[in-house]
PDB file of C-alpha atoms in Angstrom:
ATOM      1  CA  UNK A1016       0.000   0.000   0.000  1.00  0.00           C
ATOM      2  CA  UNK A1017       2.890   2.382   0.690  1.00  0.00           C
ATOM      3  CA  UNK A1018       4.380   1.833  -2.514  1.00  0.00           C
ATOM      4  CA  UNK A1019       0.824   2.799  -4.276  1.00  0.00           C
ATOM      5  CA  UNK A1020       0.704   5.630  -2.130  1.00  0.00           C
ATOM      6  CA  UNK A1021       4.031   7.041  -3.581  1.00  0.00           C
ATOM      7  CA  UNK A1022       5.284   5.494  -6.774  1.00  0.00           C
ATOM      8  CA  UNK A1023       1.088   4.896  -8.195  1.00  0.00           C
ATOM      9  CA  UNK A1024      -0.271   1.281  -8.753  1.00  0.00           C
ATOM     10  CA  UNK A1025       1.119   0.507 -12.209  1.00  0.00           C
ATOM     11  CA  UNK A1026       4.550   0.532  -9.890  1.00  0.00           C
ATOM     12  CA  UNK A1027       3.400  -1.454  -7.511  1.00  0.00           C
ATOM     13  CA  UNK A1028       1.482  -3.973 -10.287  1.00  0.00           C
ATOM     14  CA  UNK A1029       5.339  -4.277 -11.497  1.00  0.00           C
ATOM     15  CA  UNK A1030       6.731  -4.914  -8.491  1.00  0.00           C
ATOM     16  CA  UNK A1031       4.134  -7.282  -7.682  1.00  0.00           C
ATOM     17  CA  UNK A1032       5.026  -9.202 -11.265  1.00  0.00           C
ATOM     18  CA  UNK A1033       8.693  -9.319 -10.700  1.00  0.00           C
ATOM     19  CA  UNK A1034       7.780 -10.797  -6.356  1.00  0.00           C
ATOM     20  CA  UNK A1035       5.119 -13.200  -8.203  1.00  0.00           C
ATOM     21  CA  UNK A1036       7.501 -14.646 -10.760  1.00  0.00           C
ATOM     22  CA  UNK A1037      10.282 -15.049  -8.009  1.00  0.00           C
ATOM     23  CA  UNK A1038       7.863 -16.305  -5.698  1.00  0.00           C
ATOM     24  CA  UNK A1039       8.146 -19.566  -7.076  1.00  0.00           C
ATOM     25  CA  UNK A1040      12.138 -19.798  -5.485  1.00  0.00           C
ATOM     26  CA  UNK A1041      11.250 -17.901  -2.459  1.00  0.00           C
ATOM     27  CA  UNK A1042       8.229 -19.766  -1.060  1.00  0.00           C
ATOM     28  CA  UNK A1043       9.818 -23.692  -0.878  1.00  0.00           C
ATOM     29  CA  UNK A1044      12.244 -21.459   1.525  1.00  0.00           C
ATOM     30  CA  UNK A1045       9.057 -19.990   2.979  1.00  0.00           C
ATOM     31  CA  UNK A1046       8.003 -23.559   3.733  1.00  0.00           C
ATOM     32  CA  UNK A1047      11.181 -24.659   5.305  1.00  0.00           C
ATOM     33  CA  UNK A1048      11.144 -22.317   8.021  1.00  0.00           C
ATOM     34  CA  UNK A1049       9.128 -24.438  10.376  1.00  0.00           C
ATOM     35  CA  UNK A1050      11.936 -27.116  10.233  1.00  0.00           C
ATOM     36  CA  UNK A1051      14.306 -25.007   9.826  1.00  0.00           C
ATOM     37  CA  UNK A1052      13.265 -23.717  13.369  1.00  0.00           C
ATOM     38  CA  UNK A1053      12.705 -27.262  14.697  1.00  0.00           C
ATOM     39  CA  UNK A1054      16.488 -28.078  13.210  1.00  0.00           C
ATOM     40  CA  UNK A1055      17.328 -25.012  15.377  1.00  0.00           C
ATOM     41  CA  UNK A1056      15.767 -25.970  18.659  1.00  0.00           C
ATOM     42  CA  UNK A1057      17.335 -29.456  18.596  1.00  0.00           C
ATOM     43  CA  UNK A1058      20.840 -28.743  17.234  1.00  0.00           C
ATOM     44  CA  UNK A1059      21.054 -26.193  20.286  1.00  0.00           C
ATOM     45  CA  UNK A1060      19.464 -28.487  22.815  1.00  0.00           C
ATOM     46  CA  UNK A1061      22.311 -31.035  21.563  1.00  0.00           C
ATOM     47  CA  UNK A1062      25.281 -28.739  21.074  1.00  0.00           C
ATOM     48  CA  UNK A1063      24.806 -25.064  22.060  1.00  0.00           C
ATOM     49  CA  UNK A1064      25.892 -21.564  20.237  1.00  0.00           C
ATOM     50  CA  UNK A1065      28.421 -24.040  18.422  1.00  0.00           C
ATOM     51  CA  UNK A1066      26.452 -26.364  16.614  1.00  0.00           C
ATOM     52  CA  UNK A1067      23.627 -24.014  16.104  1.00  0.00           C
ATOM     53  CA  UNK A1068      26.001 -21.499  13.996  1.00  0.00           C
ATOM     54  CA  UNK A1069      27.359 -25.016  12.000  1.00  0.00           C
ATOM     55  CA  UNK A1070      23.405 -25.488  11.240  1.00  0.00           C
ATOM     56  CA  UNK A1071      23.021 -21.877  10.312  1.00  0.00           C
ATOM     57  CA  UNK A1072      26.059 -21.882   7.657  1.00  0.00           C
ATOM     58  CA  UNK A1073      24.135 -25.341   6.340  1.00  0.00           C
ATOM     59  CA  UNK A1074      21.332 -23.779   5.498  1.00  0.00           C
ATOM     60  CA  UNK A1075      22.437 -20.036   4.624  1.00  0.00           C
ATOM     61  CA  UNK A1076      24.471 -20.899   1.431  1.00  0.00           C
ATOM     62  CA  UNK A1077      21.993 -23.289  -0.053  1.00  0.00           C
ATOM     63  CA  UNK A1078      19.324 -21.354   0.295  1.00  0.00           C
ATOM     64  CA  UNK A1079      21.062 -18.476  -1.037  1.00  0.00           C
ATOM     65  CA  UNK A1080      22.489 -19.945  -3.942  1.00  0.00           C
ATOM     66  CA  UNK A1081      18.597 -21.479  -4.813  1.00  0.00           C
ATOM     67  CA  UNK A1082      17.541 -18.026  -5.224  1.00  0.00           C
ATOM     68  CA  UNK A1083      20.272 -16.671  -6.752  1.00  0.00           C
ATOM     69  CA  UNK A1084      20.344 -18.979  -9.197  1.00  0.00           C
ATOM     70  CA  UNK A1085      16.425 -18.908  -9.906  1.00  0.00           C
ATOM     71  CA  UNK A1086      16.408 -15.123 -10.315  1.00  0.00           C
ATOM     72  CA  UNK A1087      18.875 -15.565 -12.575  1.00  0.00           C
ATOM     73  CA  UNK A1088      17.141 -18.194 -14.673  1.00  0.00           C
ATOM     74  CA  UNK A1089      14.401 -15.155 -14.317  1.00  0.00           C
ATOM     75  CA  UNK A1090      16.270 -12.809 -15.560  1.00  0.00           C
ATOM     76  CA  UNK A1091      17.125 -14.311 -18.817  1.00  0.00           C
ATOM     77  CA  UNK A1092      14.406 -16.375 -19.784  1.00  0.00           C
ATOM     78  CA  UNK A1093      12.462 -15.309 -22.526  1.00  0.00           C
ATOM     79  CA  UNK A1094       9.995 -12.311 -22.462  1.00  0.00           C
ATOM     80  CA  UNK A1095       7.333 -14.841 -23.851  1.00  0.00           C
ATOM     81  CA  UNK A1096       7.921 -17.207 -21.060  1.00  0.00           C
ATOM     82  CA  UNK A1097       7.620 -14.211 -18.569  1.00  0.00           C
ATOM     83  CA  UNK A1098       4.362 -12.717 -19.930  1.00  0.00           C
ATOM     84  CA  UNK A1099       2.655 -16.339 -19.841  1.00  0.00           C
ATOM     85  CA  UNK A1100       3.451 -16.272 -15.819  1.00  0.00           C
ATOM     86  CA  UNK A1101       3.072 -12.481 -14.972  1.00  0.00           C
ATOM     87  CA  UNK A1102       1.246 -11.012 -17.910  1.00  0.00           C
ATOM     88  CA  UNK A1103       1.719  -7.809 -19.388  1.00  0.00           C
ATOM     89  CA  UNK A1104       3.126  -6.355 -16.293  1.00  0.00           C
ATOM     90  CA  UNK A1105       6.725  -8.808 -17.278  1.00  0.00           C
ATOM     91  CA  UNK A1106       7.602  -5.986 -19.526  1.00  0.00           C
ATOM     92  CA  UNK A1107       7.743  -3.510 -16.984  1.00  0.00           C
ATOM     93  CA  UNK A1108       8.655  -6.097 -14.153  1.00  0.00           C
ATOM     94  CA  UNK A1109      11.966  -7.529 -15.707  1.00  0.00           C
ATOM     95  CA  UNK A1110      14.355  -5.311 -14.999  1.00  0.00           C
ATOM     96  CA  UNK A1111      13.499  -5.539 -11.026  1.00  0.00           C
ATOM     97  CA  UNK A1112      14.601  -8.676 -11.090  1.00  0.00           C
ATOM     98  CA  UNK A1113      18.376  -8.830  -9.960  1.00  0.00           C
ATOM     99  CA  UNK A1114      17.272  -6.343  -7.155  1.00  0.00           C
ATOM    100  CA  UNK A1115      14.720  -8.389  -5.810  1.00  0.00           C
ATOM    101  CA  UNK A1116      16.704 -11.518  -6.359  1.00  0.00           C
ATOM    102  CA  UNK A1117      18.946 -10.077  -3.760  1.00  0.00           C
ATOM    103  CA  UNK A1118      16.637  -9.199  -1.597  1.00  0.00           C
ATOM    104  CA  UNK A1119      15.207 -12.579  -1.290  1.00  0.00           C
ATOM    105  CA  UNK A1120      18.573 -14.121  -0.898  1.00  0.00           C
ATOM    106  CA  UNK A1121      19.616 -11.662   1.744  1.00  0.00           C
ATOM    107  CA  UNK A1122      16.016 -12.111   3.038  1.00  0.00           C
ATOM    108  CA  UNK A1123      17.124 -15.755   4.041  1.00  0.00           C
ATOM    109  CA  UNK A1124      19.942 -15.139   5.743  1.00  0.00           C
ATOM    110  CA  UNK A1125      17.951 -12.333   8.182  1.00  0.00           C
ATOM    111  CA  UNK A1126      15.590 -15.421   8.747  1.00  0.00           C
ATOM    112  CA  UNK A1127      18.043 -18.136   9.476  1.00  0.00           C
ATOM    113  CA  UNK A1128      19.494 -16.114  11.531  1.00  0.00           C
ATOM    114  CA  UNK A1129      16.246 -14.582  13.722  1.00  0.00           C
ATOM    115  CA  UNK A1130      15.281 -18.708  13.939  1.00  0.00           C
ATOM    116  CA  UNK A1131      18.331 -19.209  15.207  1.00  0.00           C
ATOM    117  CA  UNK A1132      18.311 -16.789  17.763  1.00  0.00           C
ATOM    118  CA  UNK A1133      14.889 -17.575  18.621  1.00  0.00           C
ATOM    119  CA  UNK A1134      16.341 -21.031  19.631  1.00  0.00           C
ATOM    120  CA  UNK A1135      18.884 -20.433  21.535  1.00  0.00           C
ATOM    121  CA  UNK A1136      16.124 -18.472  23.500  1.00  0.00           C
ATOM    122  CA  UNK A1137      17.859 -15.144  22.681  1.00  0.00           C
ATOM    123  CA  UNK A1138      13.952 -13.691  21.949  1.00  0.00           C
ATOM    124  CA  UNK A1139      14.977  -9.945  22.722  1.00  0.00           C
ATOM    125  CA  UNK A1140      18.217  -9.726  20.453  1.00  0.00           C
ATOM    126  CA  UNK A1141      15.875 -11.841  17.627  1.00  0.00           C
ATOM    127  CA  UNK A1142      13.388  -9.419  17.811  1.00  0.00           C
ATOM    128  CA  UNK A1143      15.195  -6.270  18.031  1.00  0.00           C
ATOM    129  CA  UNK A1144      17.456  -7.547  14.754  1.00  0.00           C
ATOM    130  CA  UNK A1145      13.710  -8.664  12.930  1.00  0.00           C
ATOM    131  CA  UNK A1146      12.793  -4.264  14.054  1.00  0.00           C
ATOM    132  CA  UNK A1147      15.813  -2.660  12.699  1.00  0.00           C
ATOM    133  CA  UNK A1148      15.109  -4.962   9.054  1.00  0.00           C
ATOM    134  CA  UNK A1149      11.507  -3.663   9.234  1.00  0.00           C
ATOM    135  CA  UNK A1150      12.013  -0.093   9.529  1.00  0.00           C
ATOM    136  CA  UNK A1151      15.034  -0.282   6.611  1.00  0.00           C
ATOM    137  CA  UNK A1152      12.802  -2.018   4.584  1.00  0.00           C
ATOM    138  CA  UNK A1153       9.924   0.421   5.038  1.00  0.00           C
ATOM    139  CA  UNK A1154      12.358   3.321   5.240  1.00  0.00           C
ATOM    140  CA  UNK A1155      14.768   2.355   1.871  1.00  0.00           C
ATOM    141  CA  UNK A1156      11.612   0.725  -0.258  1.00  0.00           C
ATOM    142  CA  UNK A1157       9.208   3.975   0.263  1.00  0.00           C
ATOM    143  CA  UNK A1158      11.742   6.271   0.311  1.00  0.00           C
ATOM    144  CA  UNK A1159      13.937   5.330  -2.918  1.00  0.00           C
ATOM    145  CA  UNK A1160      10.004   4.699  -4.597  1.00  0.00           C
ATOM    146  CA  UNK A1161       9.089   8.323  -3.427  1.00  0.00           C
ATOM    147  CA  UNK A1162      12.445   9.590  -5.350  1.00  0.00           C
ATOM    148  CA  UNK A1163      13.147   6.278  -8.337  1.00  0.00           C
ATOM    149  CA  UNK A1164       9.867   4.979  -8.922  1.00  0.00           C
ATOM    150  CA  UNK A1165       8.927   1.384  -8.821  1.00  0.00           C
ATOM    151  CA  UNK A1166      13.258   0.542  -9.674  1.00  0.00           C
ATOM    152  CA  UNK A1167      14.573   2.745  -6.451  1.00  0.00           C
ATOM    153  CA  UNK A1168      11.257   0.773  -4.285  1.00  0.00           C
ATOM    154  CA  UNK A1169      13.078  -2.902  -5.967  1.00  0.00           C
ATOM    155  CA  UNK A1170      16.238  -1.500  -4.950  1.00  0.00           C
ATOM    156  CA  UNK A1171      15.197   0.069  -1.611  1.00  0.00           C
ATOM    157  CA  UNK A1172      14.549  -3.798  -0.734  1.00  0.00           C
ATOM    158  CA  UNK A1173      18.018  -5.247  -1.934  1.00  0.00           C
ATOM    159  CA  UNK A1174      19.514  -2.063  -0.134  1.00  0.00           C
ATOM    160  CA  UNK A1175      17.319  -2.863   3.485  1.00  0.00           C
ATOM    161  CA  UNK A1176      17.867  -7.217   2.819  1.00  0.00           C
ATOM    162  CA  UNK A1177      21.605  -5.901   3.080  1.00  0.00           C
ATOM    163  CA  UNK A1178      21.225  -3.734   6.281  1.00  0.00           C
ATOM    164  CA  UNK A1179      18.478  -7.169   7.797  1.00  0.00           C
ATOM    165  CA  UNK A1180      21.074  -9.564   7.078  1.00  0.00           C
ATOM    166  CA  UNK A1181      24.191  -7.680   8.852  1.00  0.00           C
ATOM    167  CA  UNK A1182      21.970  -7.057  11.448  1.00  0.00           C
ATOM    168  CA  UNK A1183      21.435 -10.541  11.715  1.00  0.00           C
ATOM    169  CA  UNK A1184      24.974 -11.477  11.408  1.00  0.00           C
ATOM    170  CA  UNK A1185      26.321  -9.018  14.377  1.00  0.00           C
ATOM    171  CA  UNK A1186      23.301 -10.424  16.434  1.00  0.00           C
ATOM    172  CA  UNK A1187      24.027 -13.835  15.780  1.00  0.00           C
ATOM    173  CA  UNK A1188      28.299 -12.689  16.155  1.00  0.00           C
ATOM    174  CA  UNK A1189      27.520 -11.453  19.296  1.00  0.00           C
ATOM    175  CA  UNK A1190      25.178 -14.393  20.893  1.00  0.00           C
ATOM    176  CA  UNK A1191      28.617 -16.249  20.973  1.00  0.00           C
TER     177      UNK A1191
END
């Protein structure tokens, strides 16, 4: 809604394309977060900090390179291929791609991180790490759409999945 508000709905009806199309590599991620979170809970119950940060480095790099390599596969498959998934909007919604591709990617690493926390009961430090990503996000994505248009809003995301995931990596650096 905050992205209609300032960039106008055609800009958020591209955005929405480009999110739909790489929705399809970001949502099997979505689904592993409840055992990713059980994985969590155990491997700390059975090692501590230790094996918990092992799990974490399991799971960030695959997950990573999964979305990375789907966006992309997005980003250079044909237009016609595109348009049958996201309809007309594809034309205006390719070239968001690589900066939503690294959001999503960076996206996974603030939430392996926050589960991990989470687990190793560390509730306050997860949920002032998950804050800071919010107001980025909200900050970077309505303020670069207020000044770019729909590309600074796709950007604004890549540019706040950045700030979320070194938040996330100093708060799970400093849980040692």
């Amino acid at each position: 809604y905050g992205i209609a508000a300032v960039a106008g709905l055609r800009a958020t009806g591209e955005l929405r394309a480009a999110q739909l199309v790489l929705g399809l590599a970001t949502v099997p991620l979505a689904g592993l977060v409840p055992l990713v979170l059980s994985g969590a809970v155990r491997s700390f119950a059975a090692g501590g900090m230790r094996r918990l940060h092992r799990l974490q480095g399991a799971l960030i790099a695959p997950g990573c390179a999964w979305v990375l390599l789907f966006g992309l596969v997005c980003y250079v498959m044909p237009t016609a291929v595109g348009r049958a998934i996201a309809g007309a909007s594809w034309n205006g919604a390719h070239h968001l791609v690589p900066a939503l591709t690294i959001s999503a990617a960076l996206g996974w690493v603030l939430t392996v991180n926050v589960i991990a926390l989470r687990a190793a009961t560390l509730v306050r430090l997860a949920a002032v790490t998950r804050t800071i990503a919010t107001v980025t996000l909200l900050g970077l994505t309505l303020g670069l759409a207020a000044v770019f248009g729909t590309t600074g809003a796709a950007w604004g995301m890549a540019l706040a999945g950045l700030v979320g995931a070194f938040a996330s990596i100093w708060s799970s650096e400093i849980s040692r």
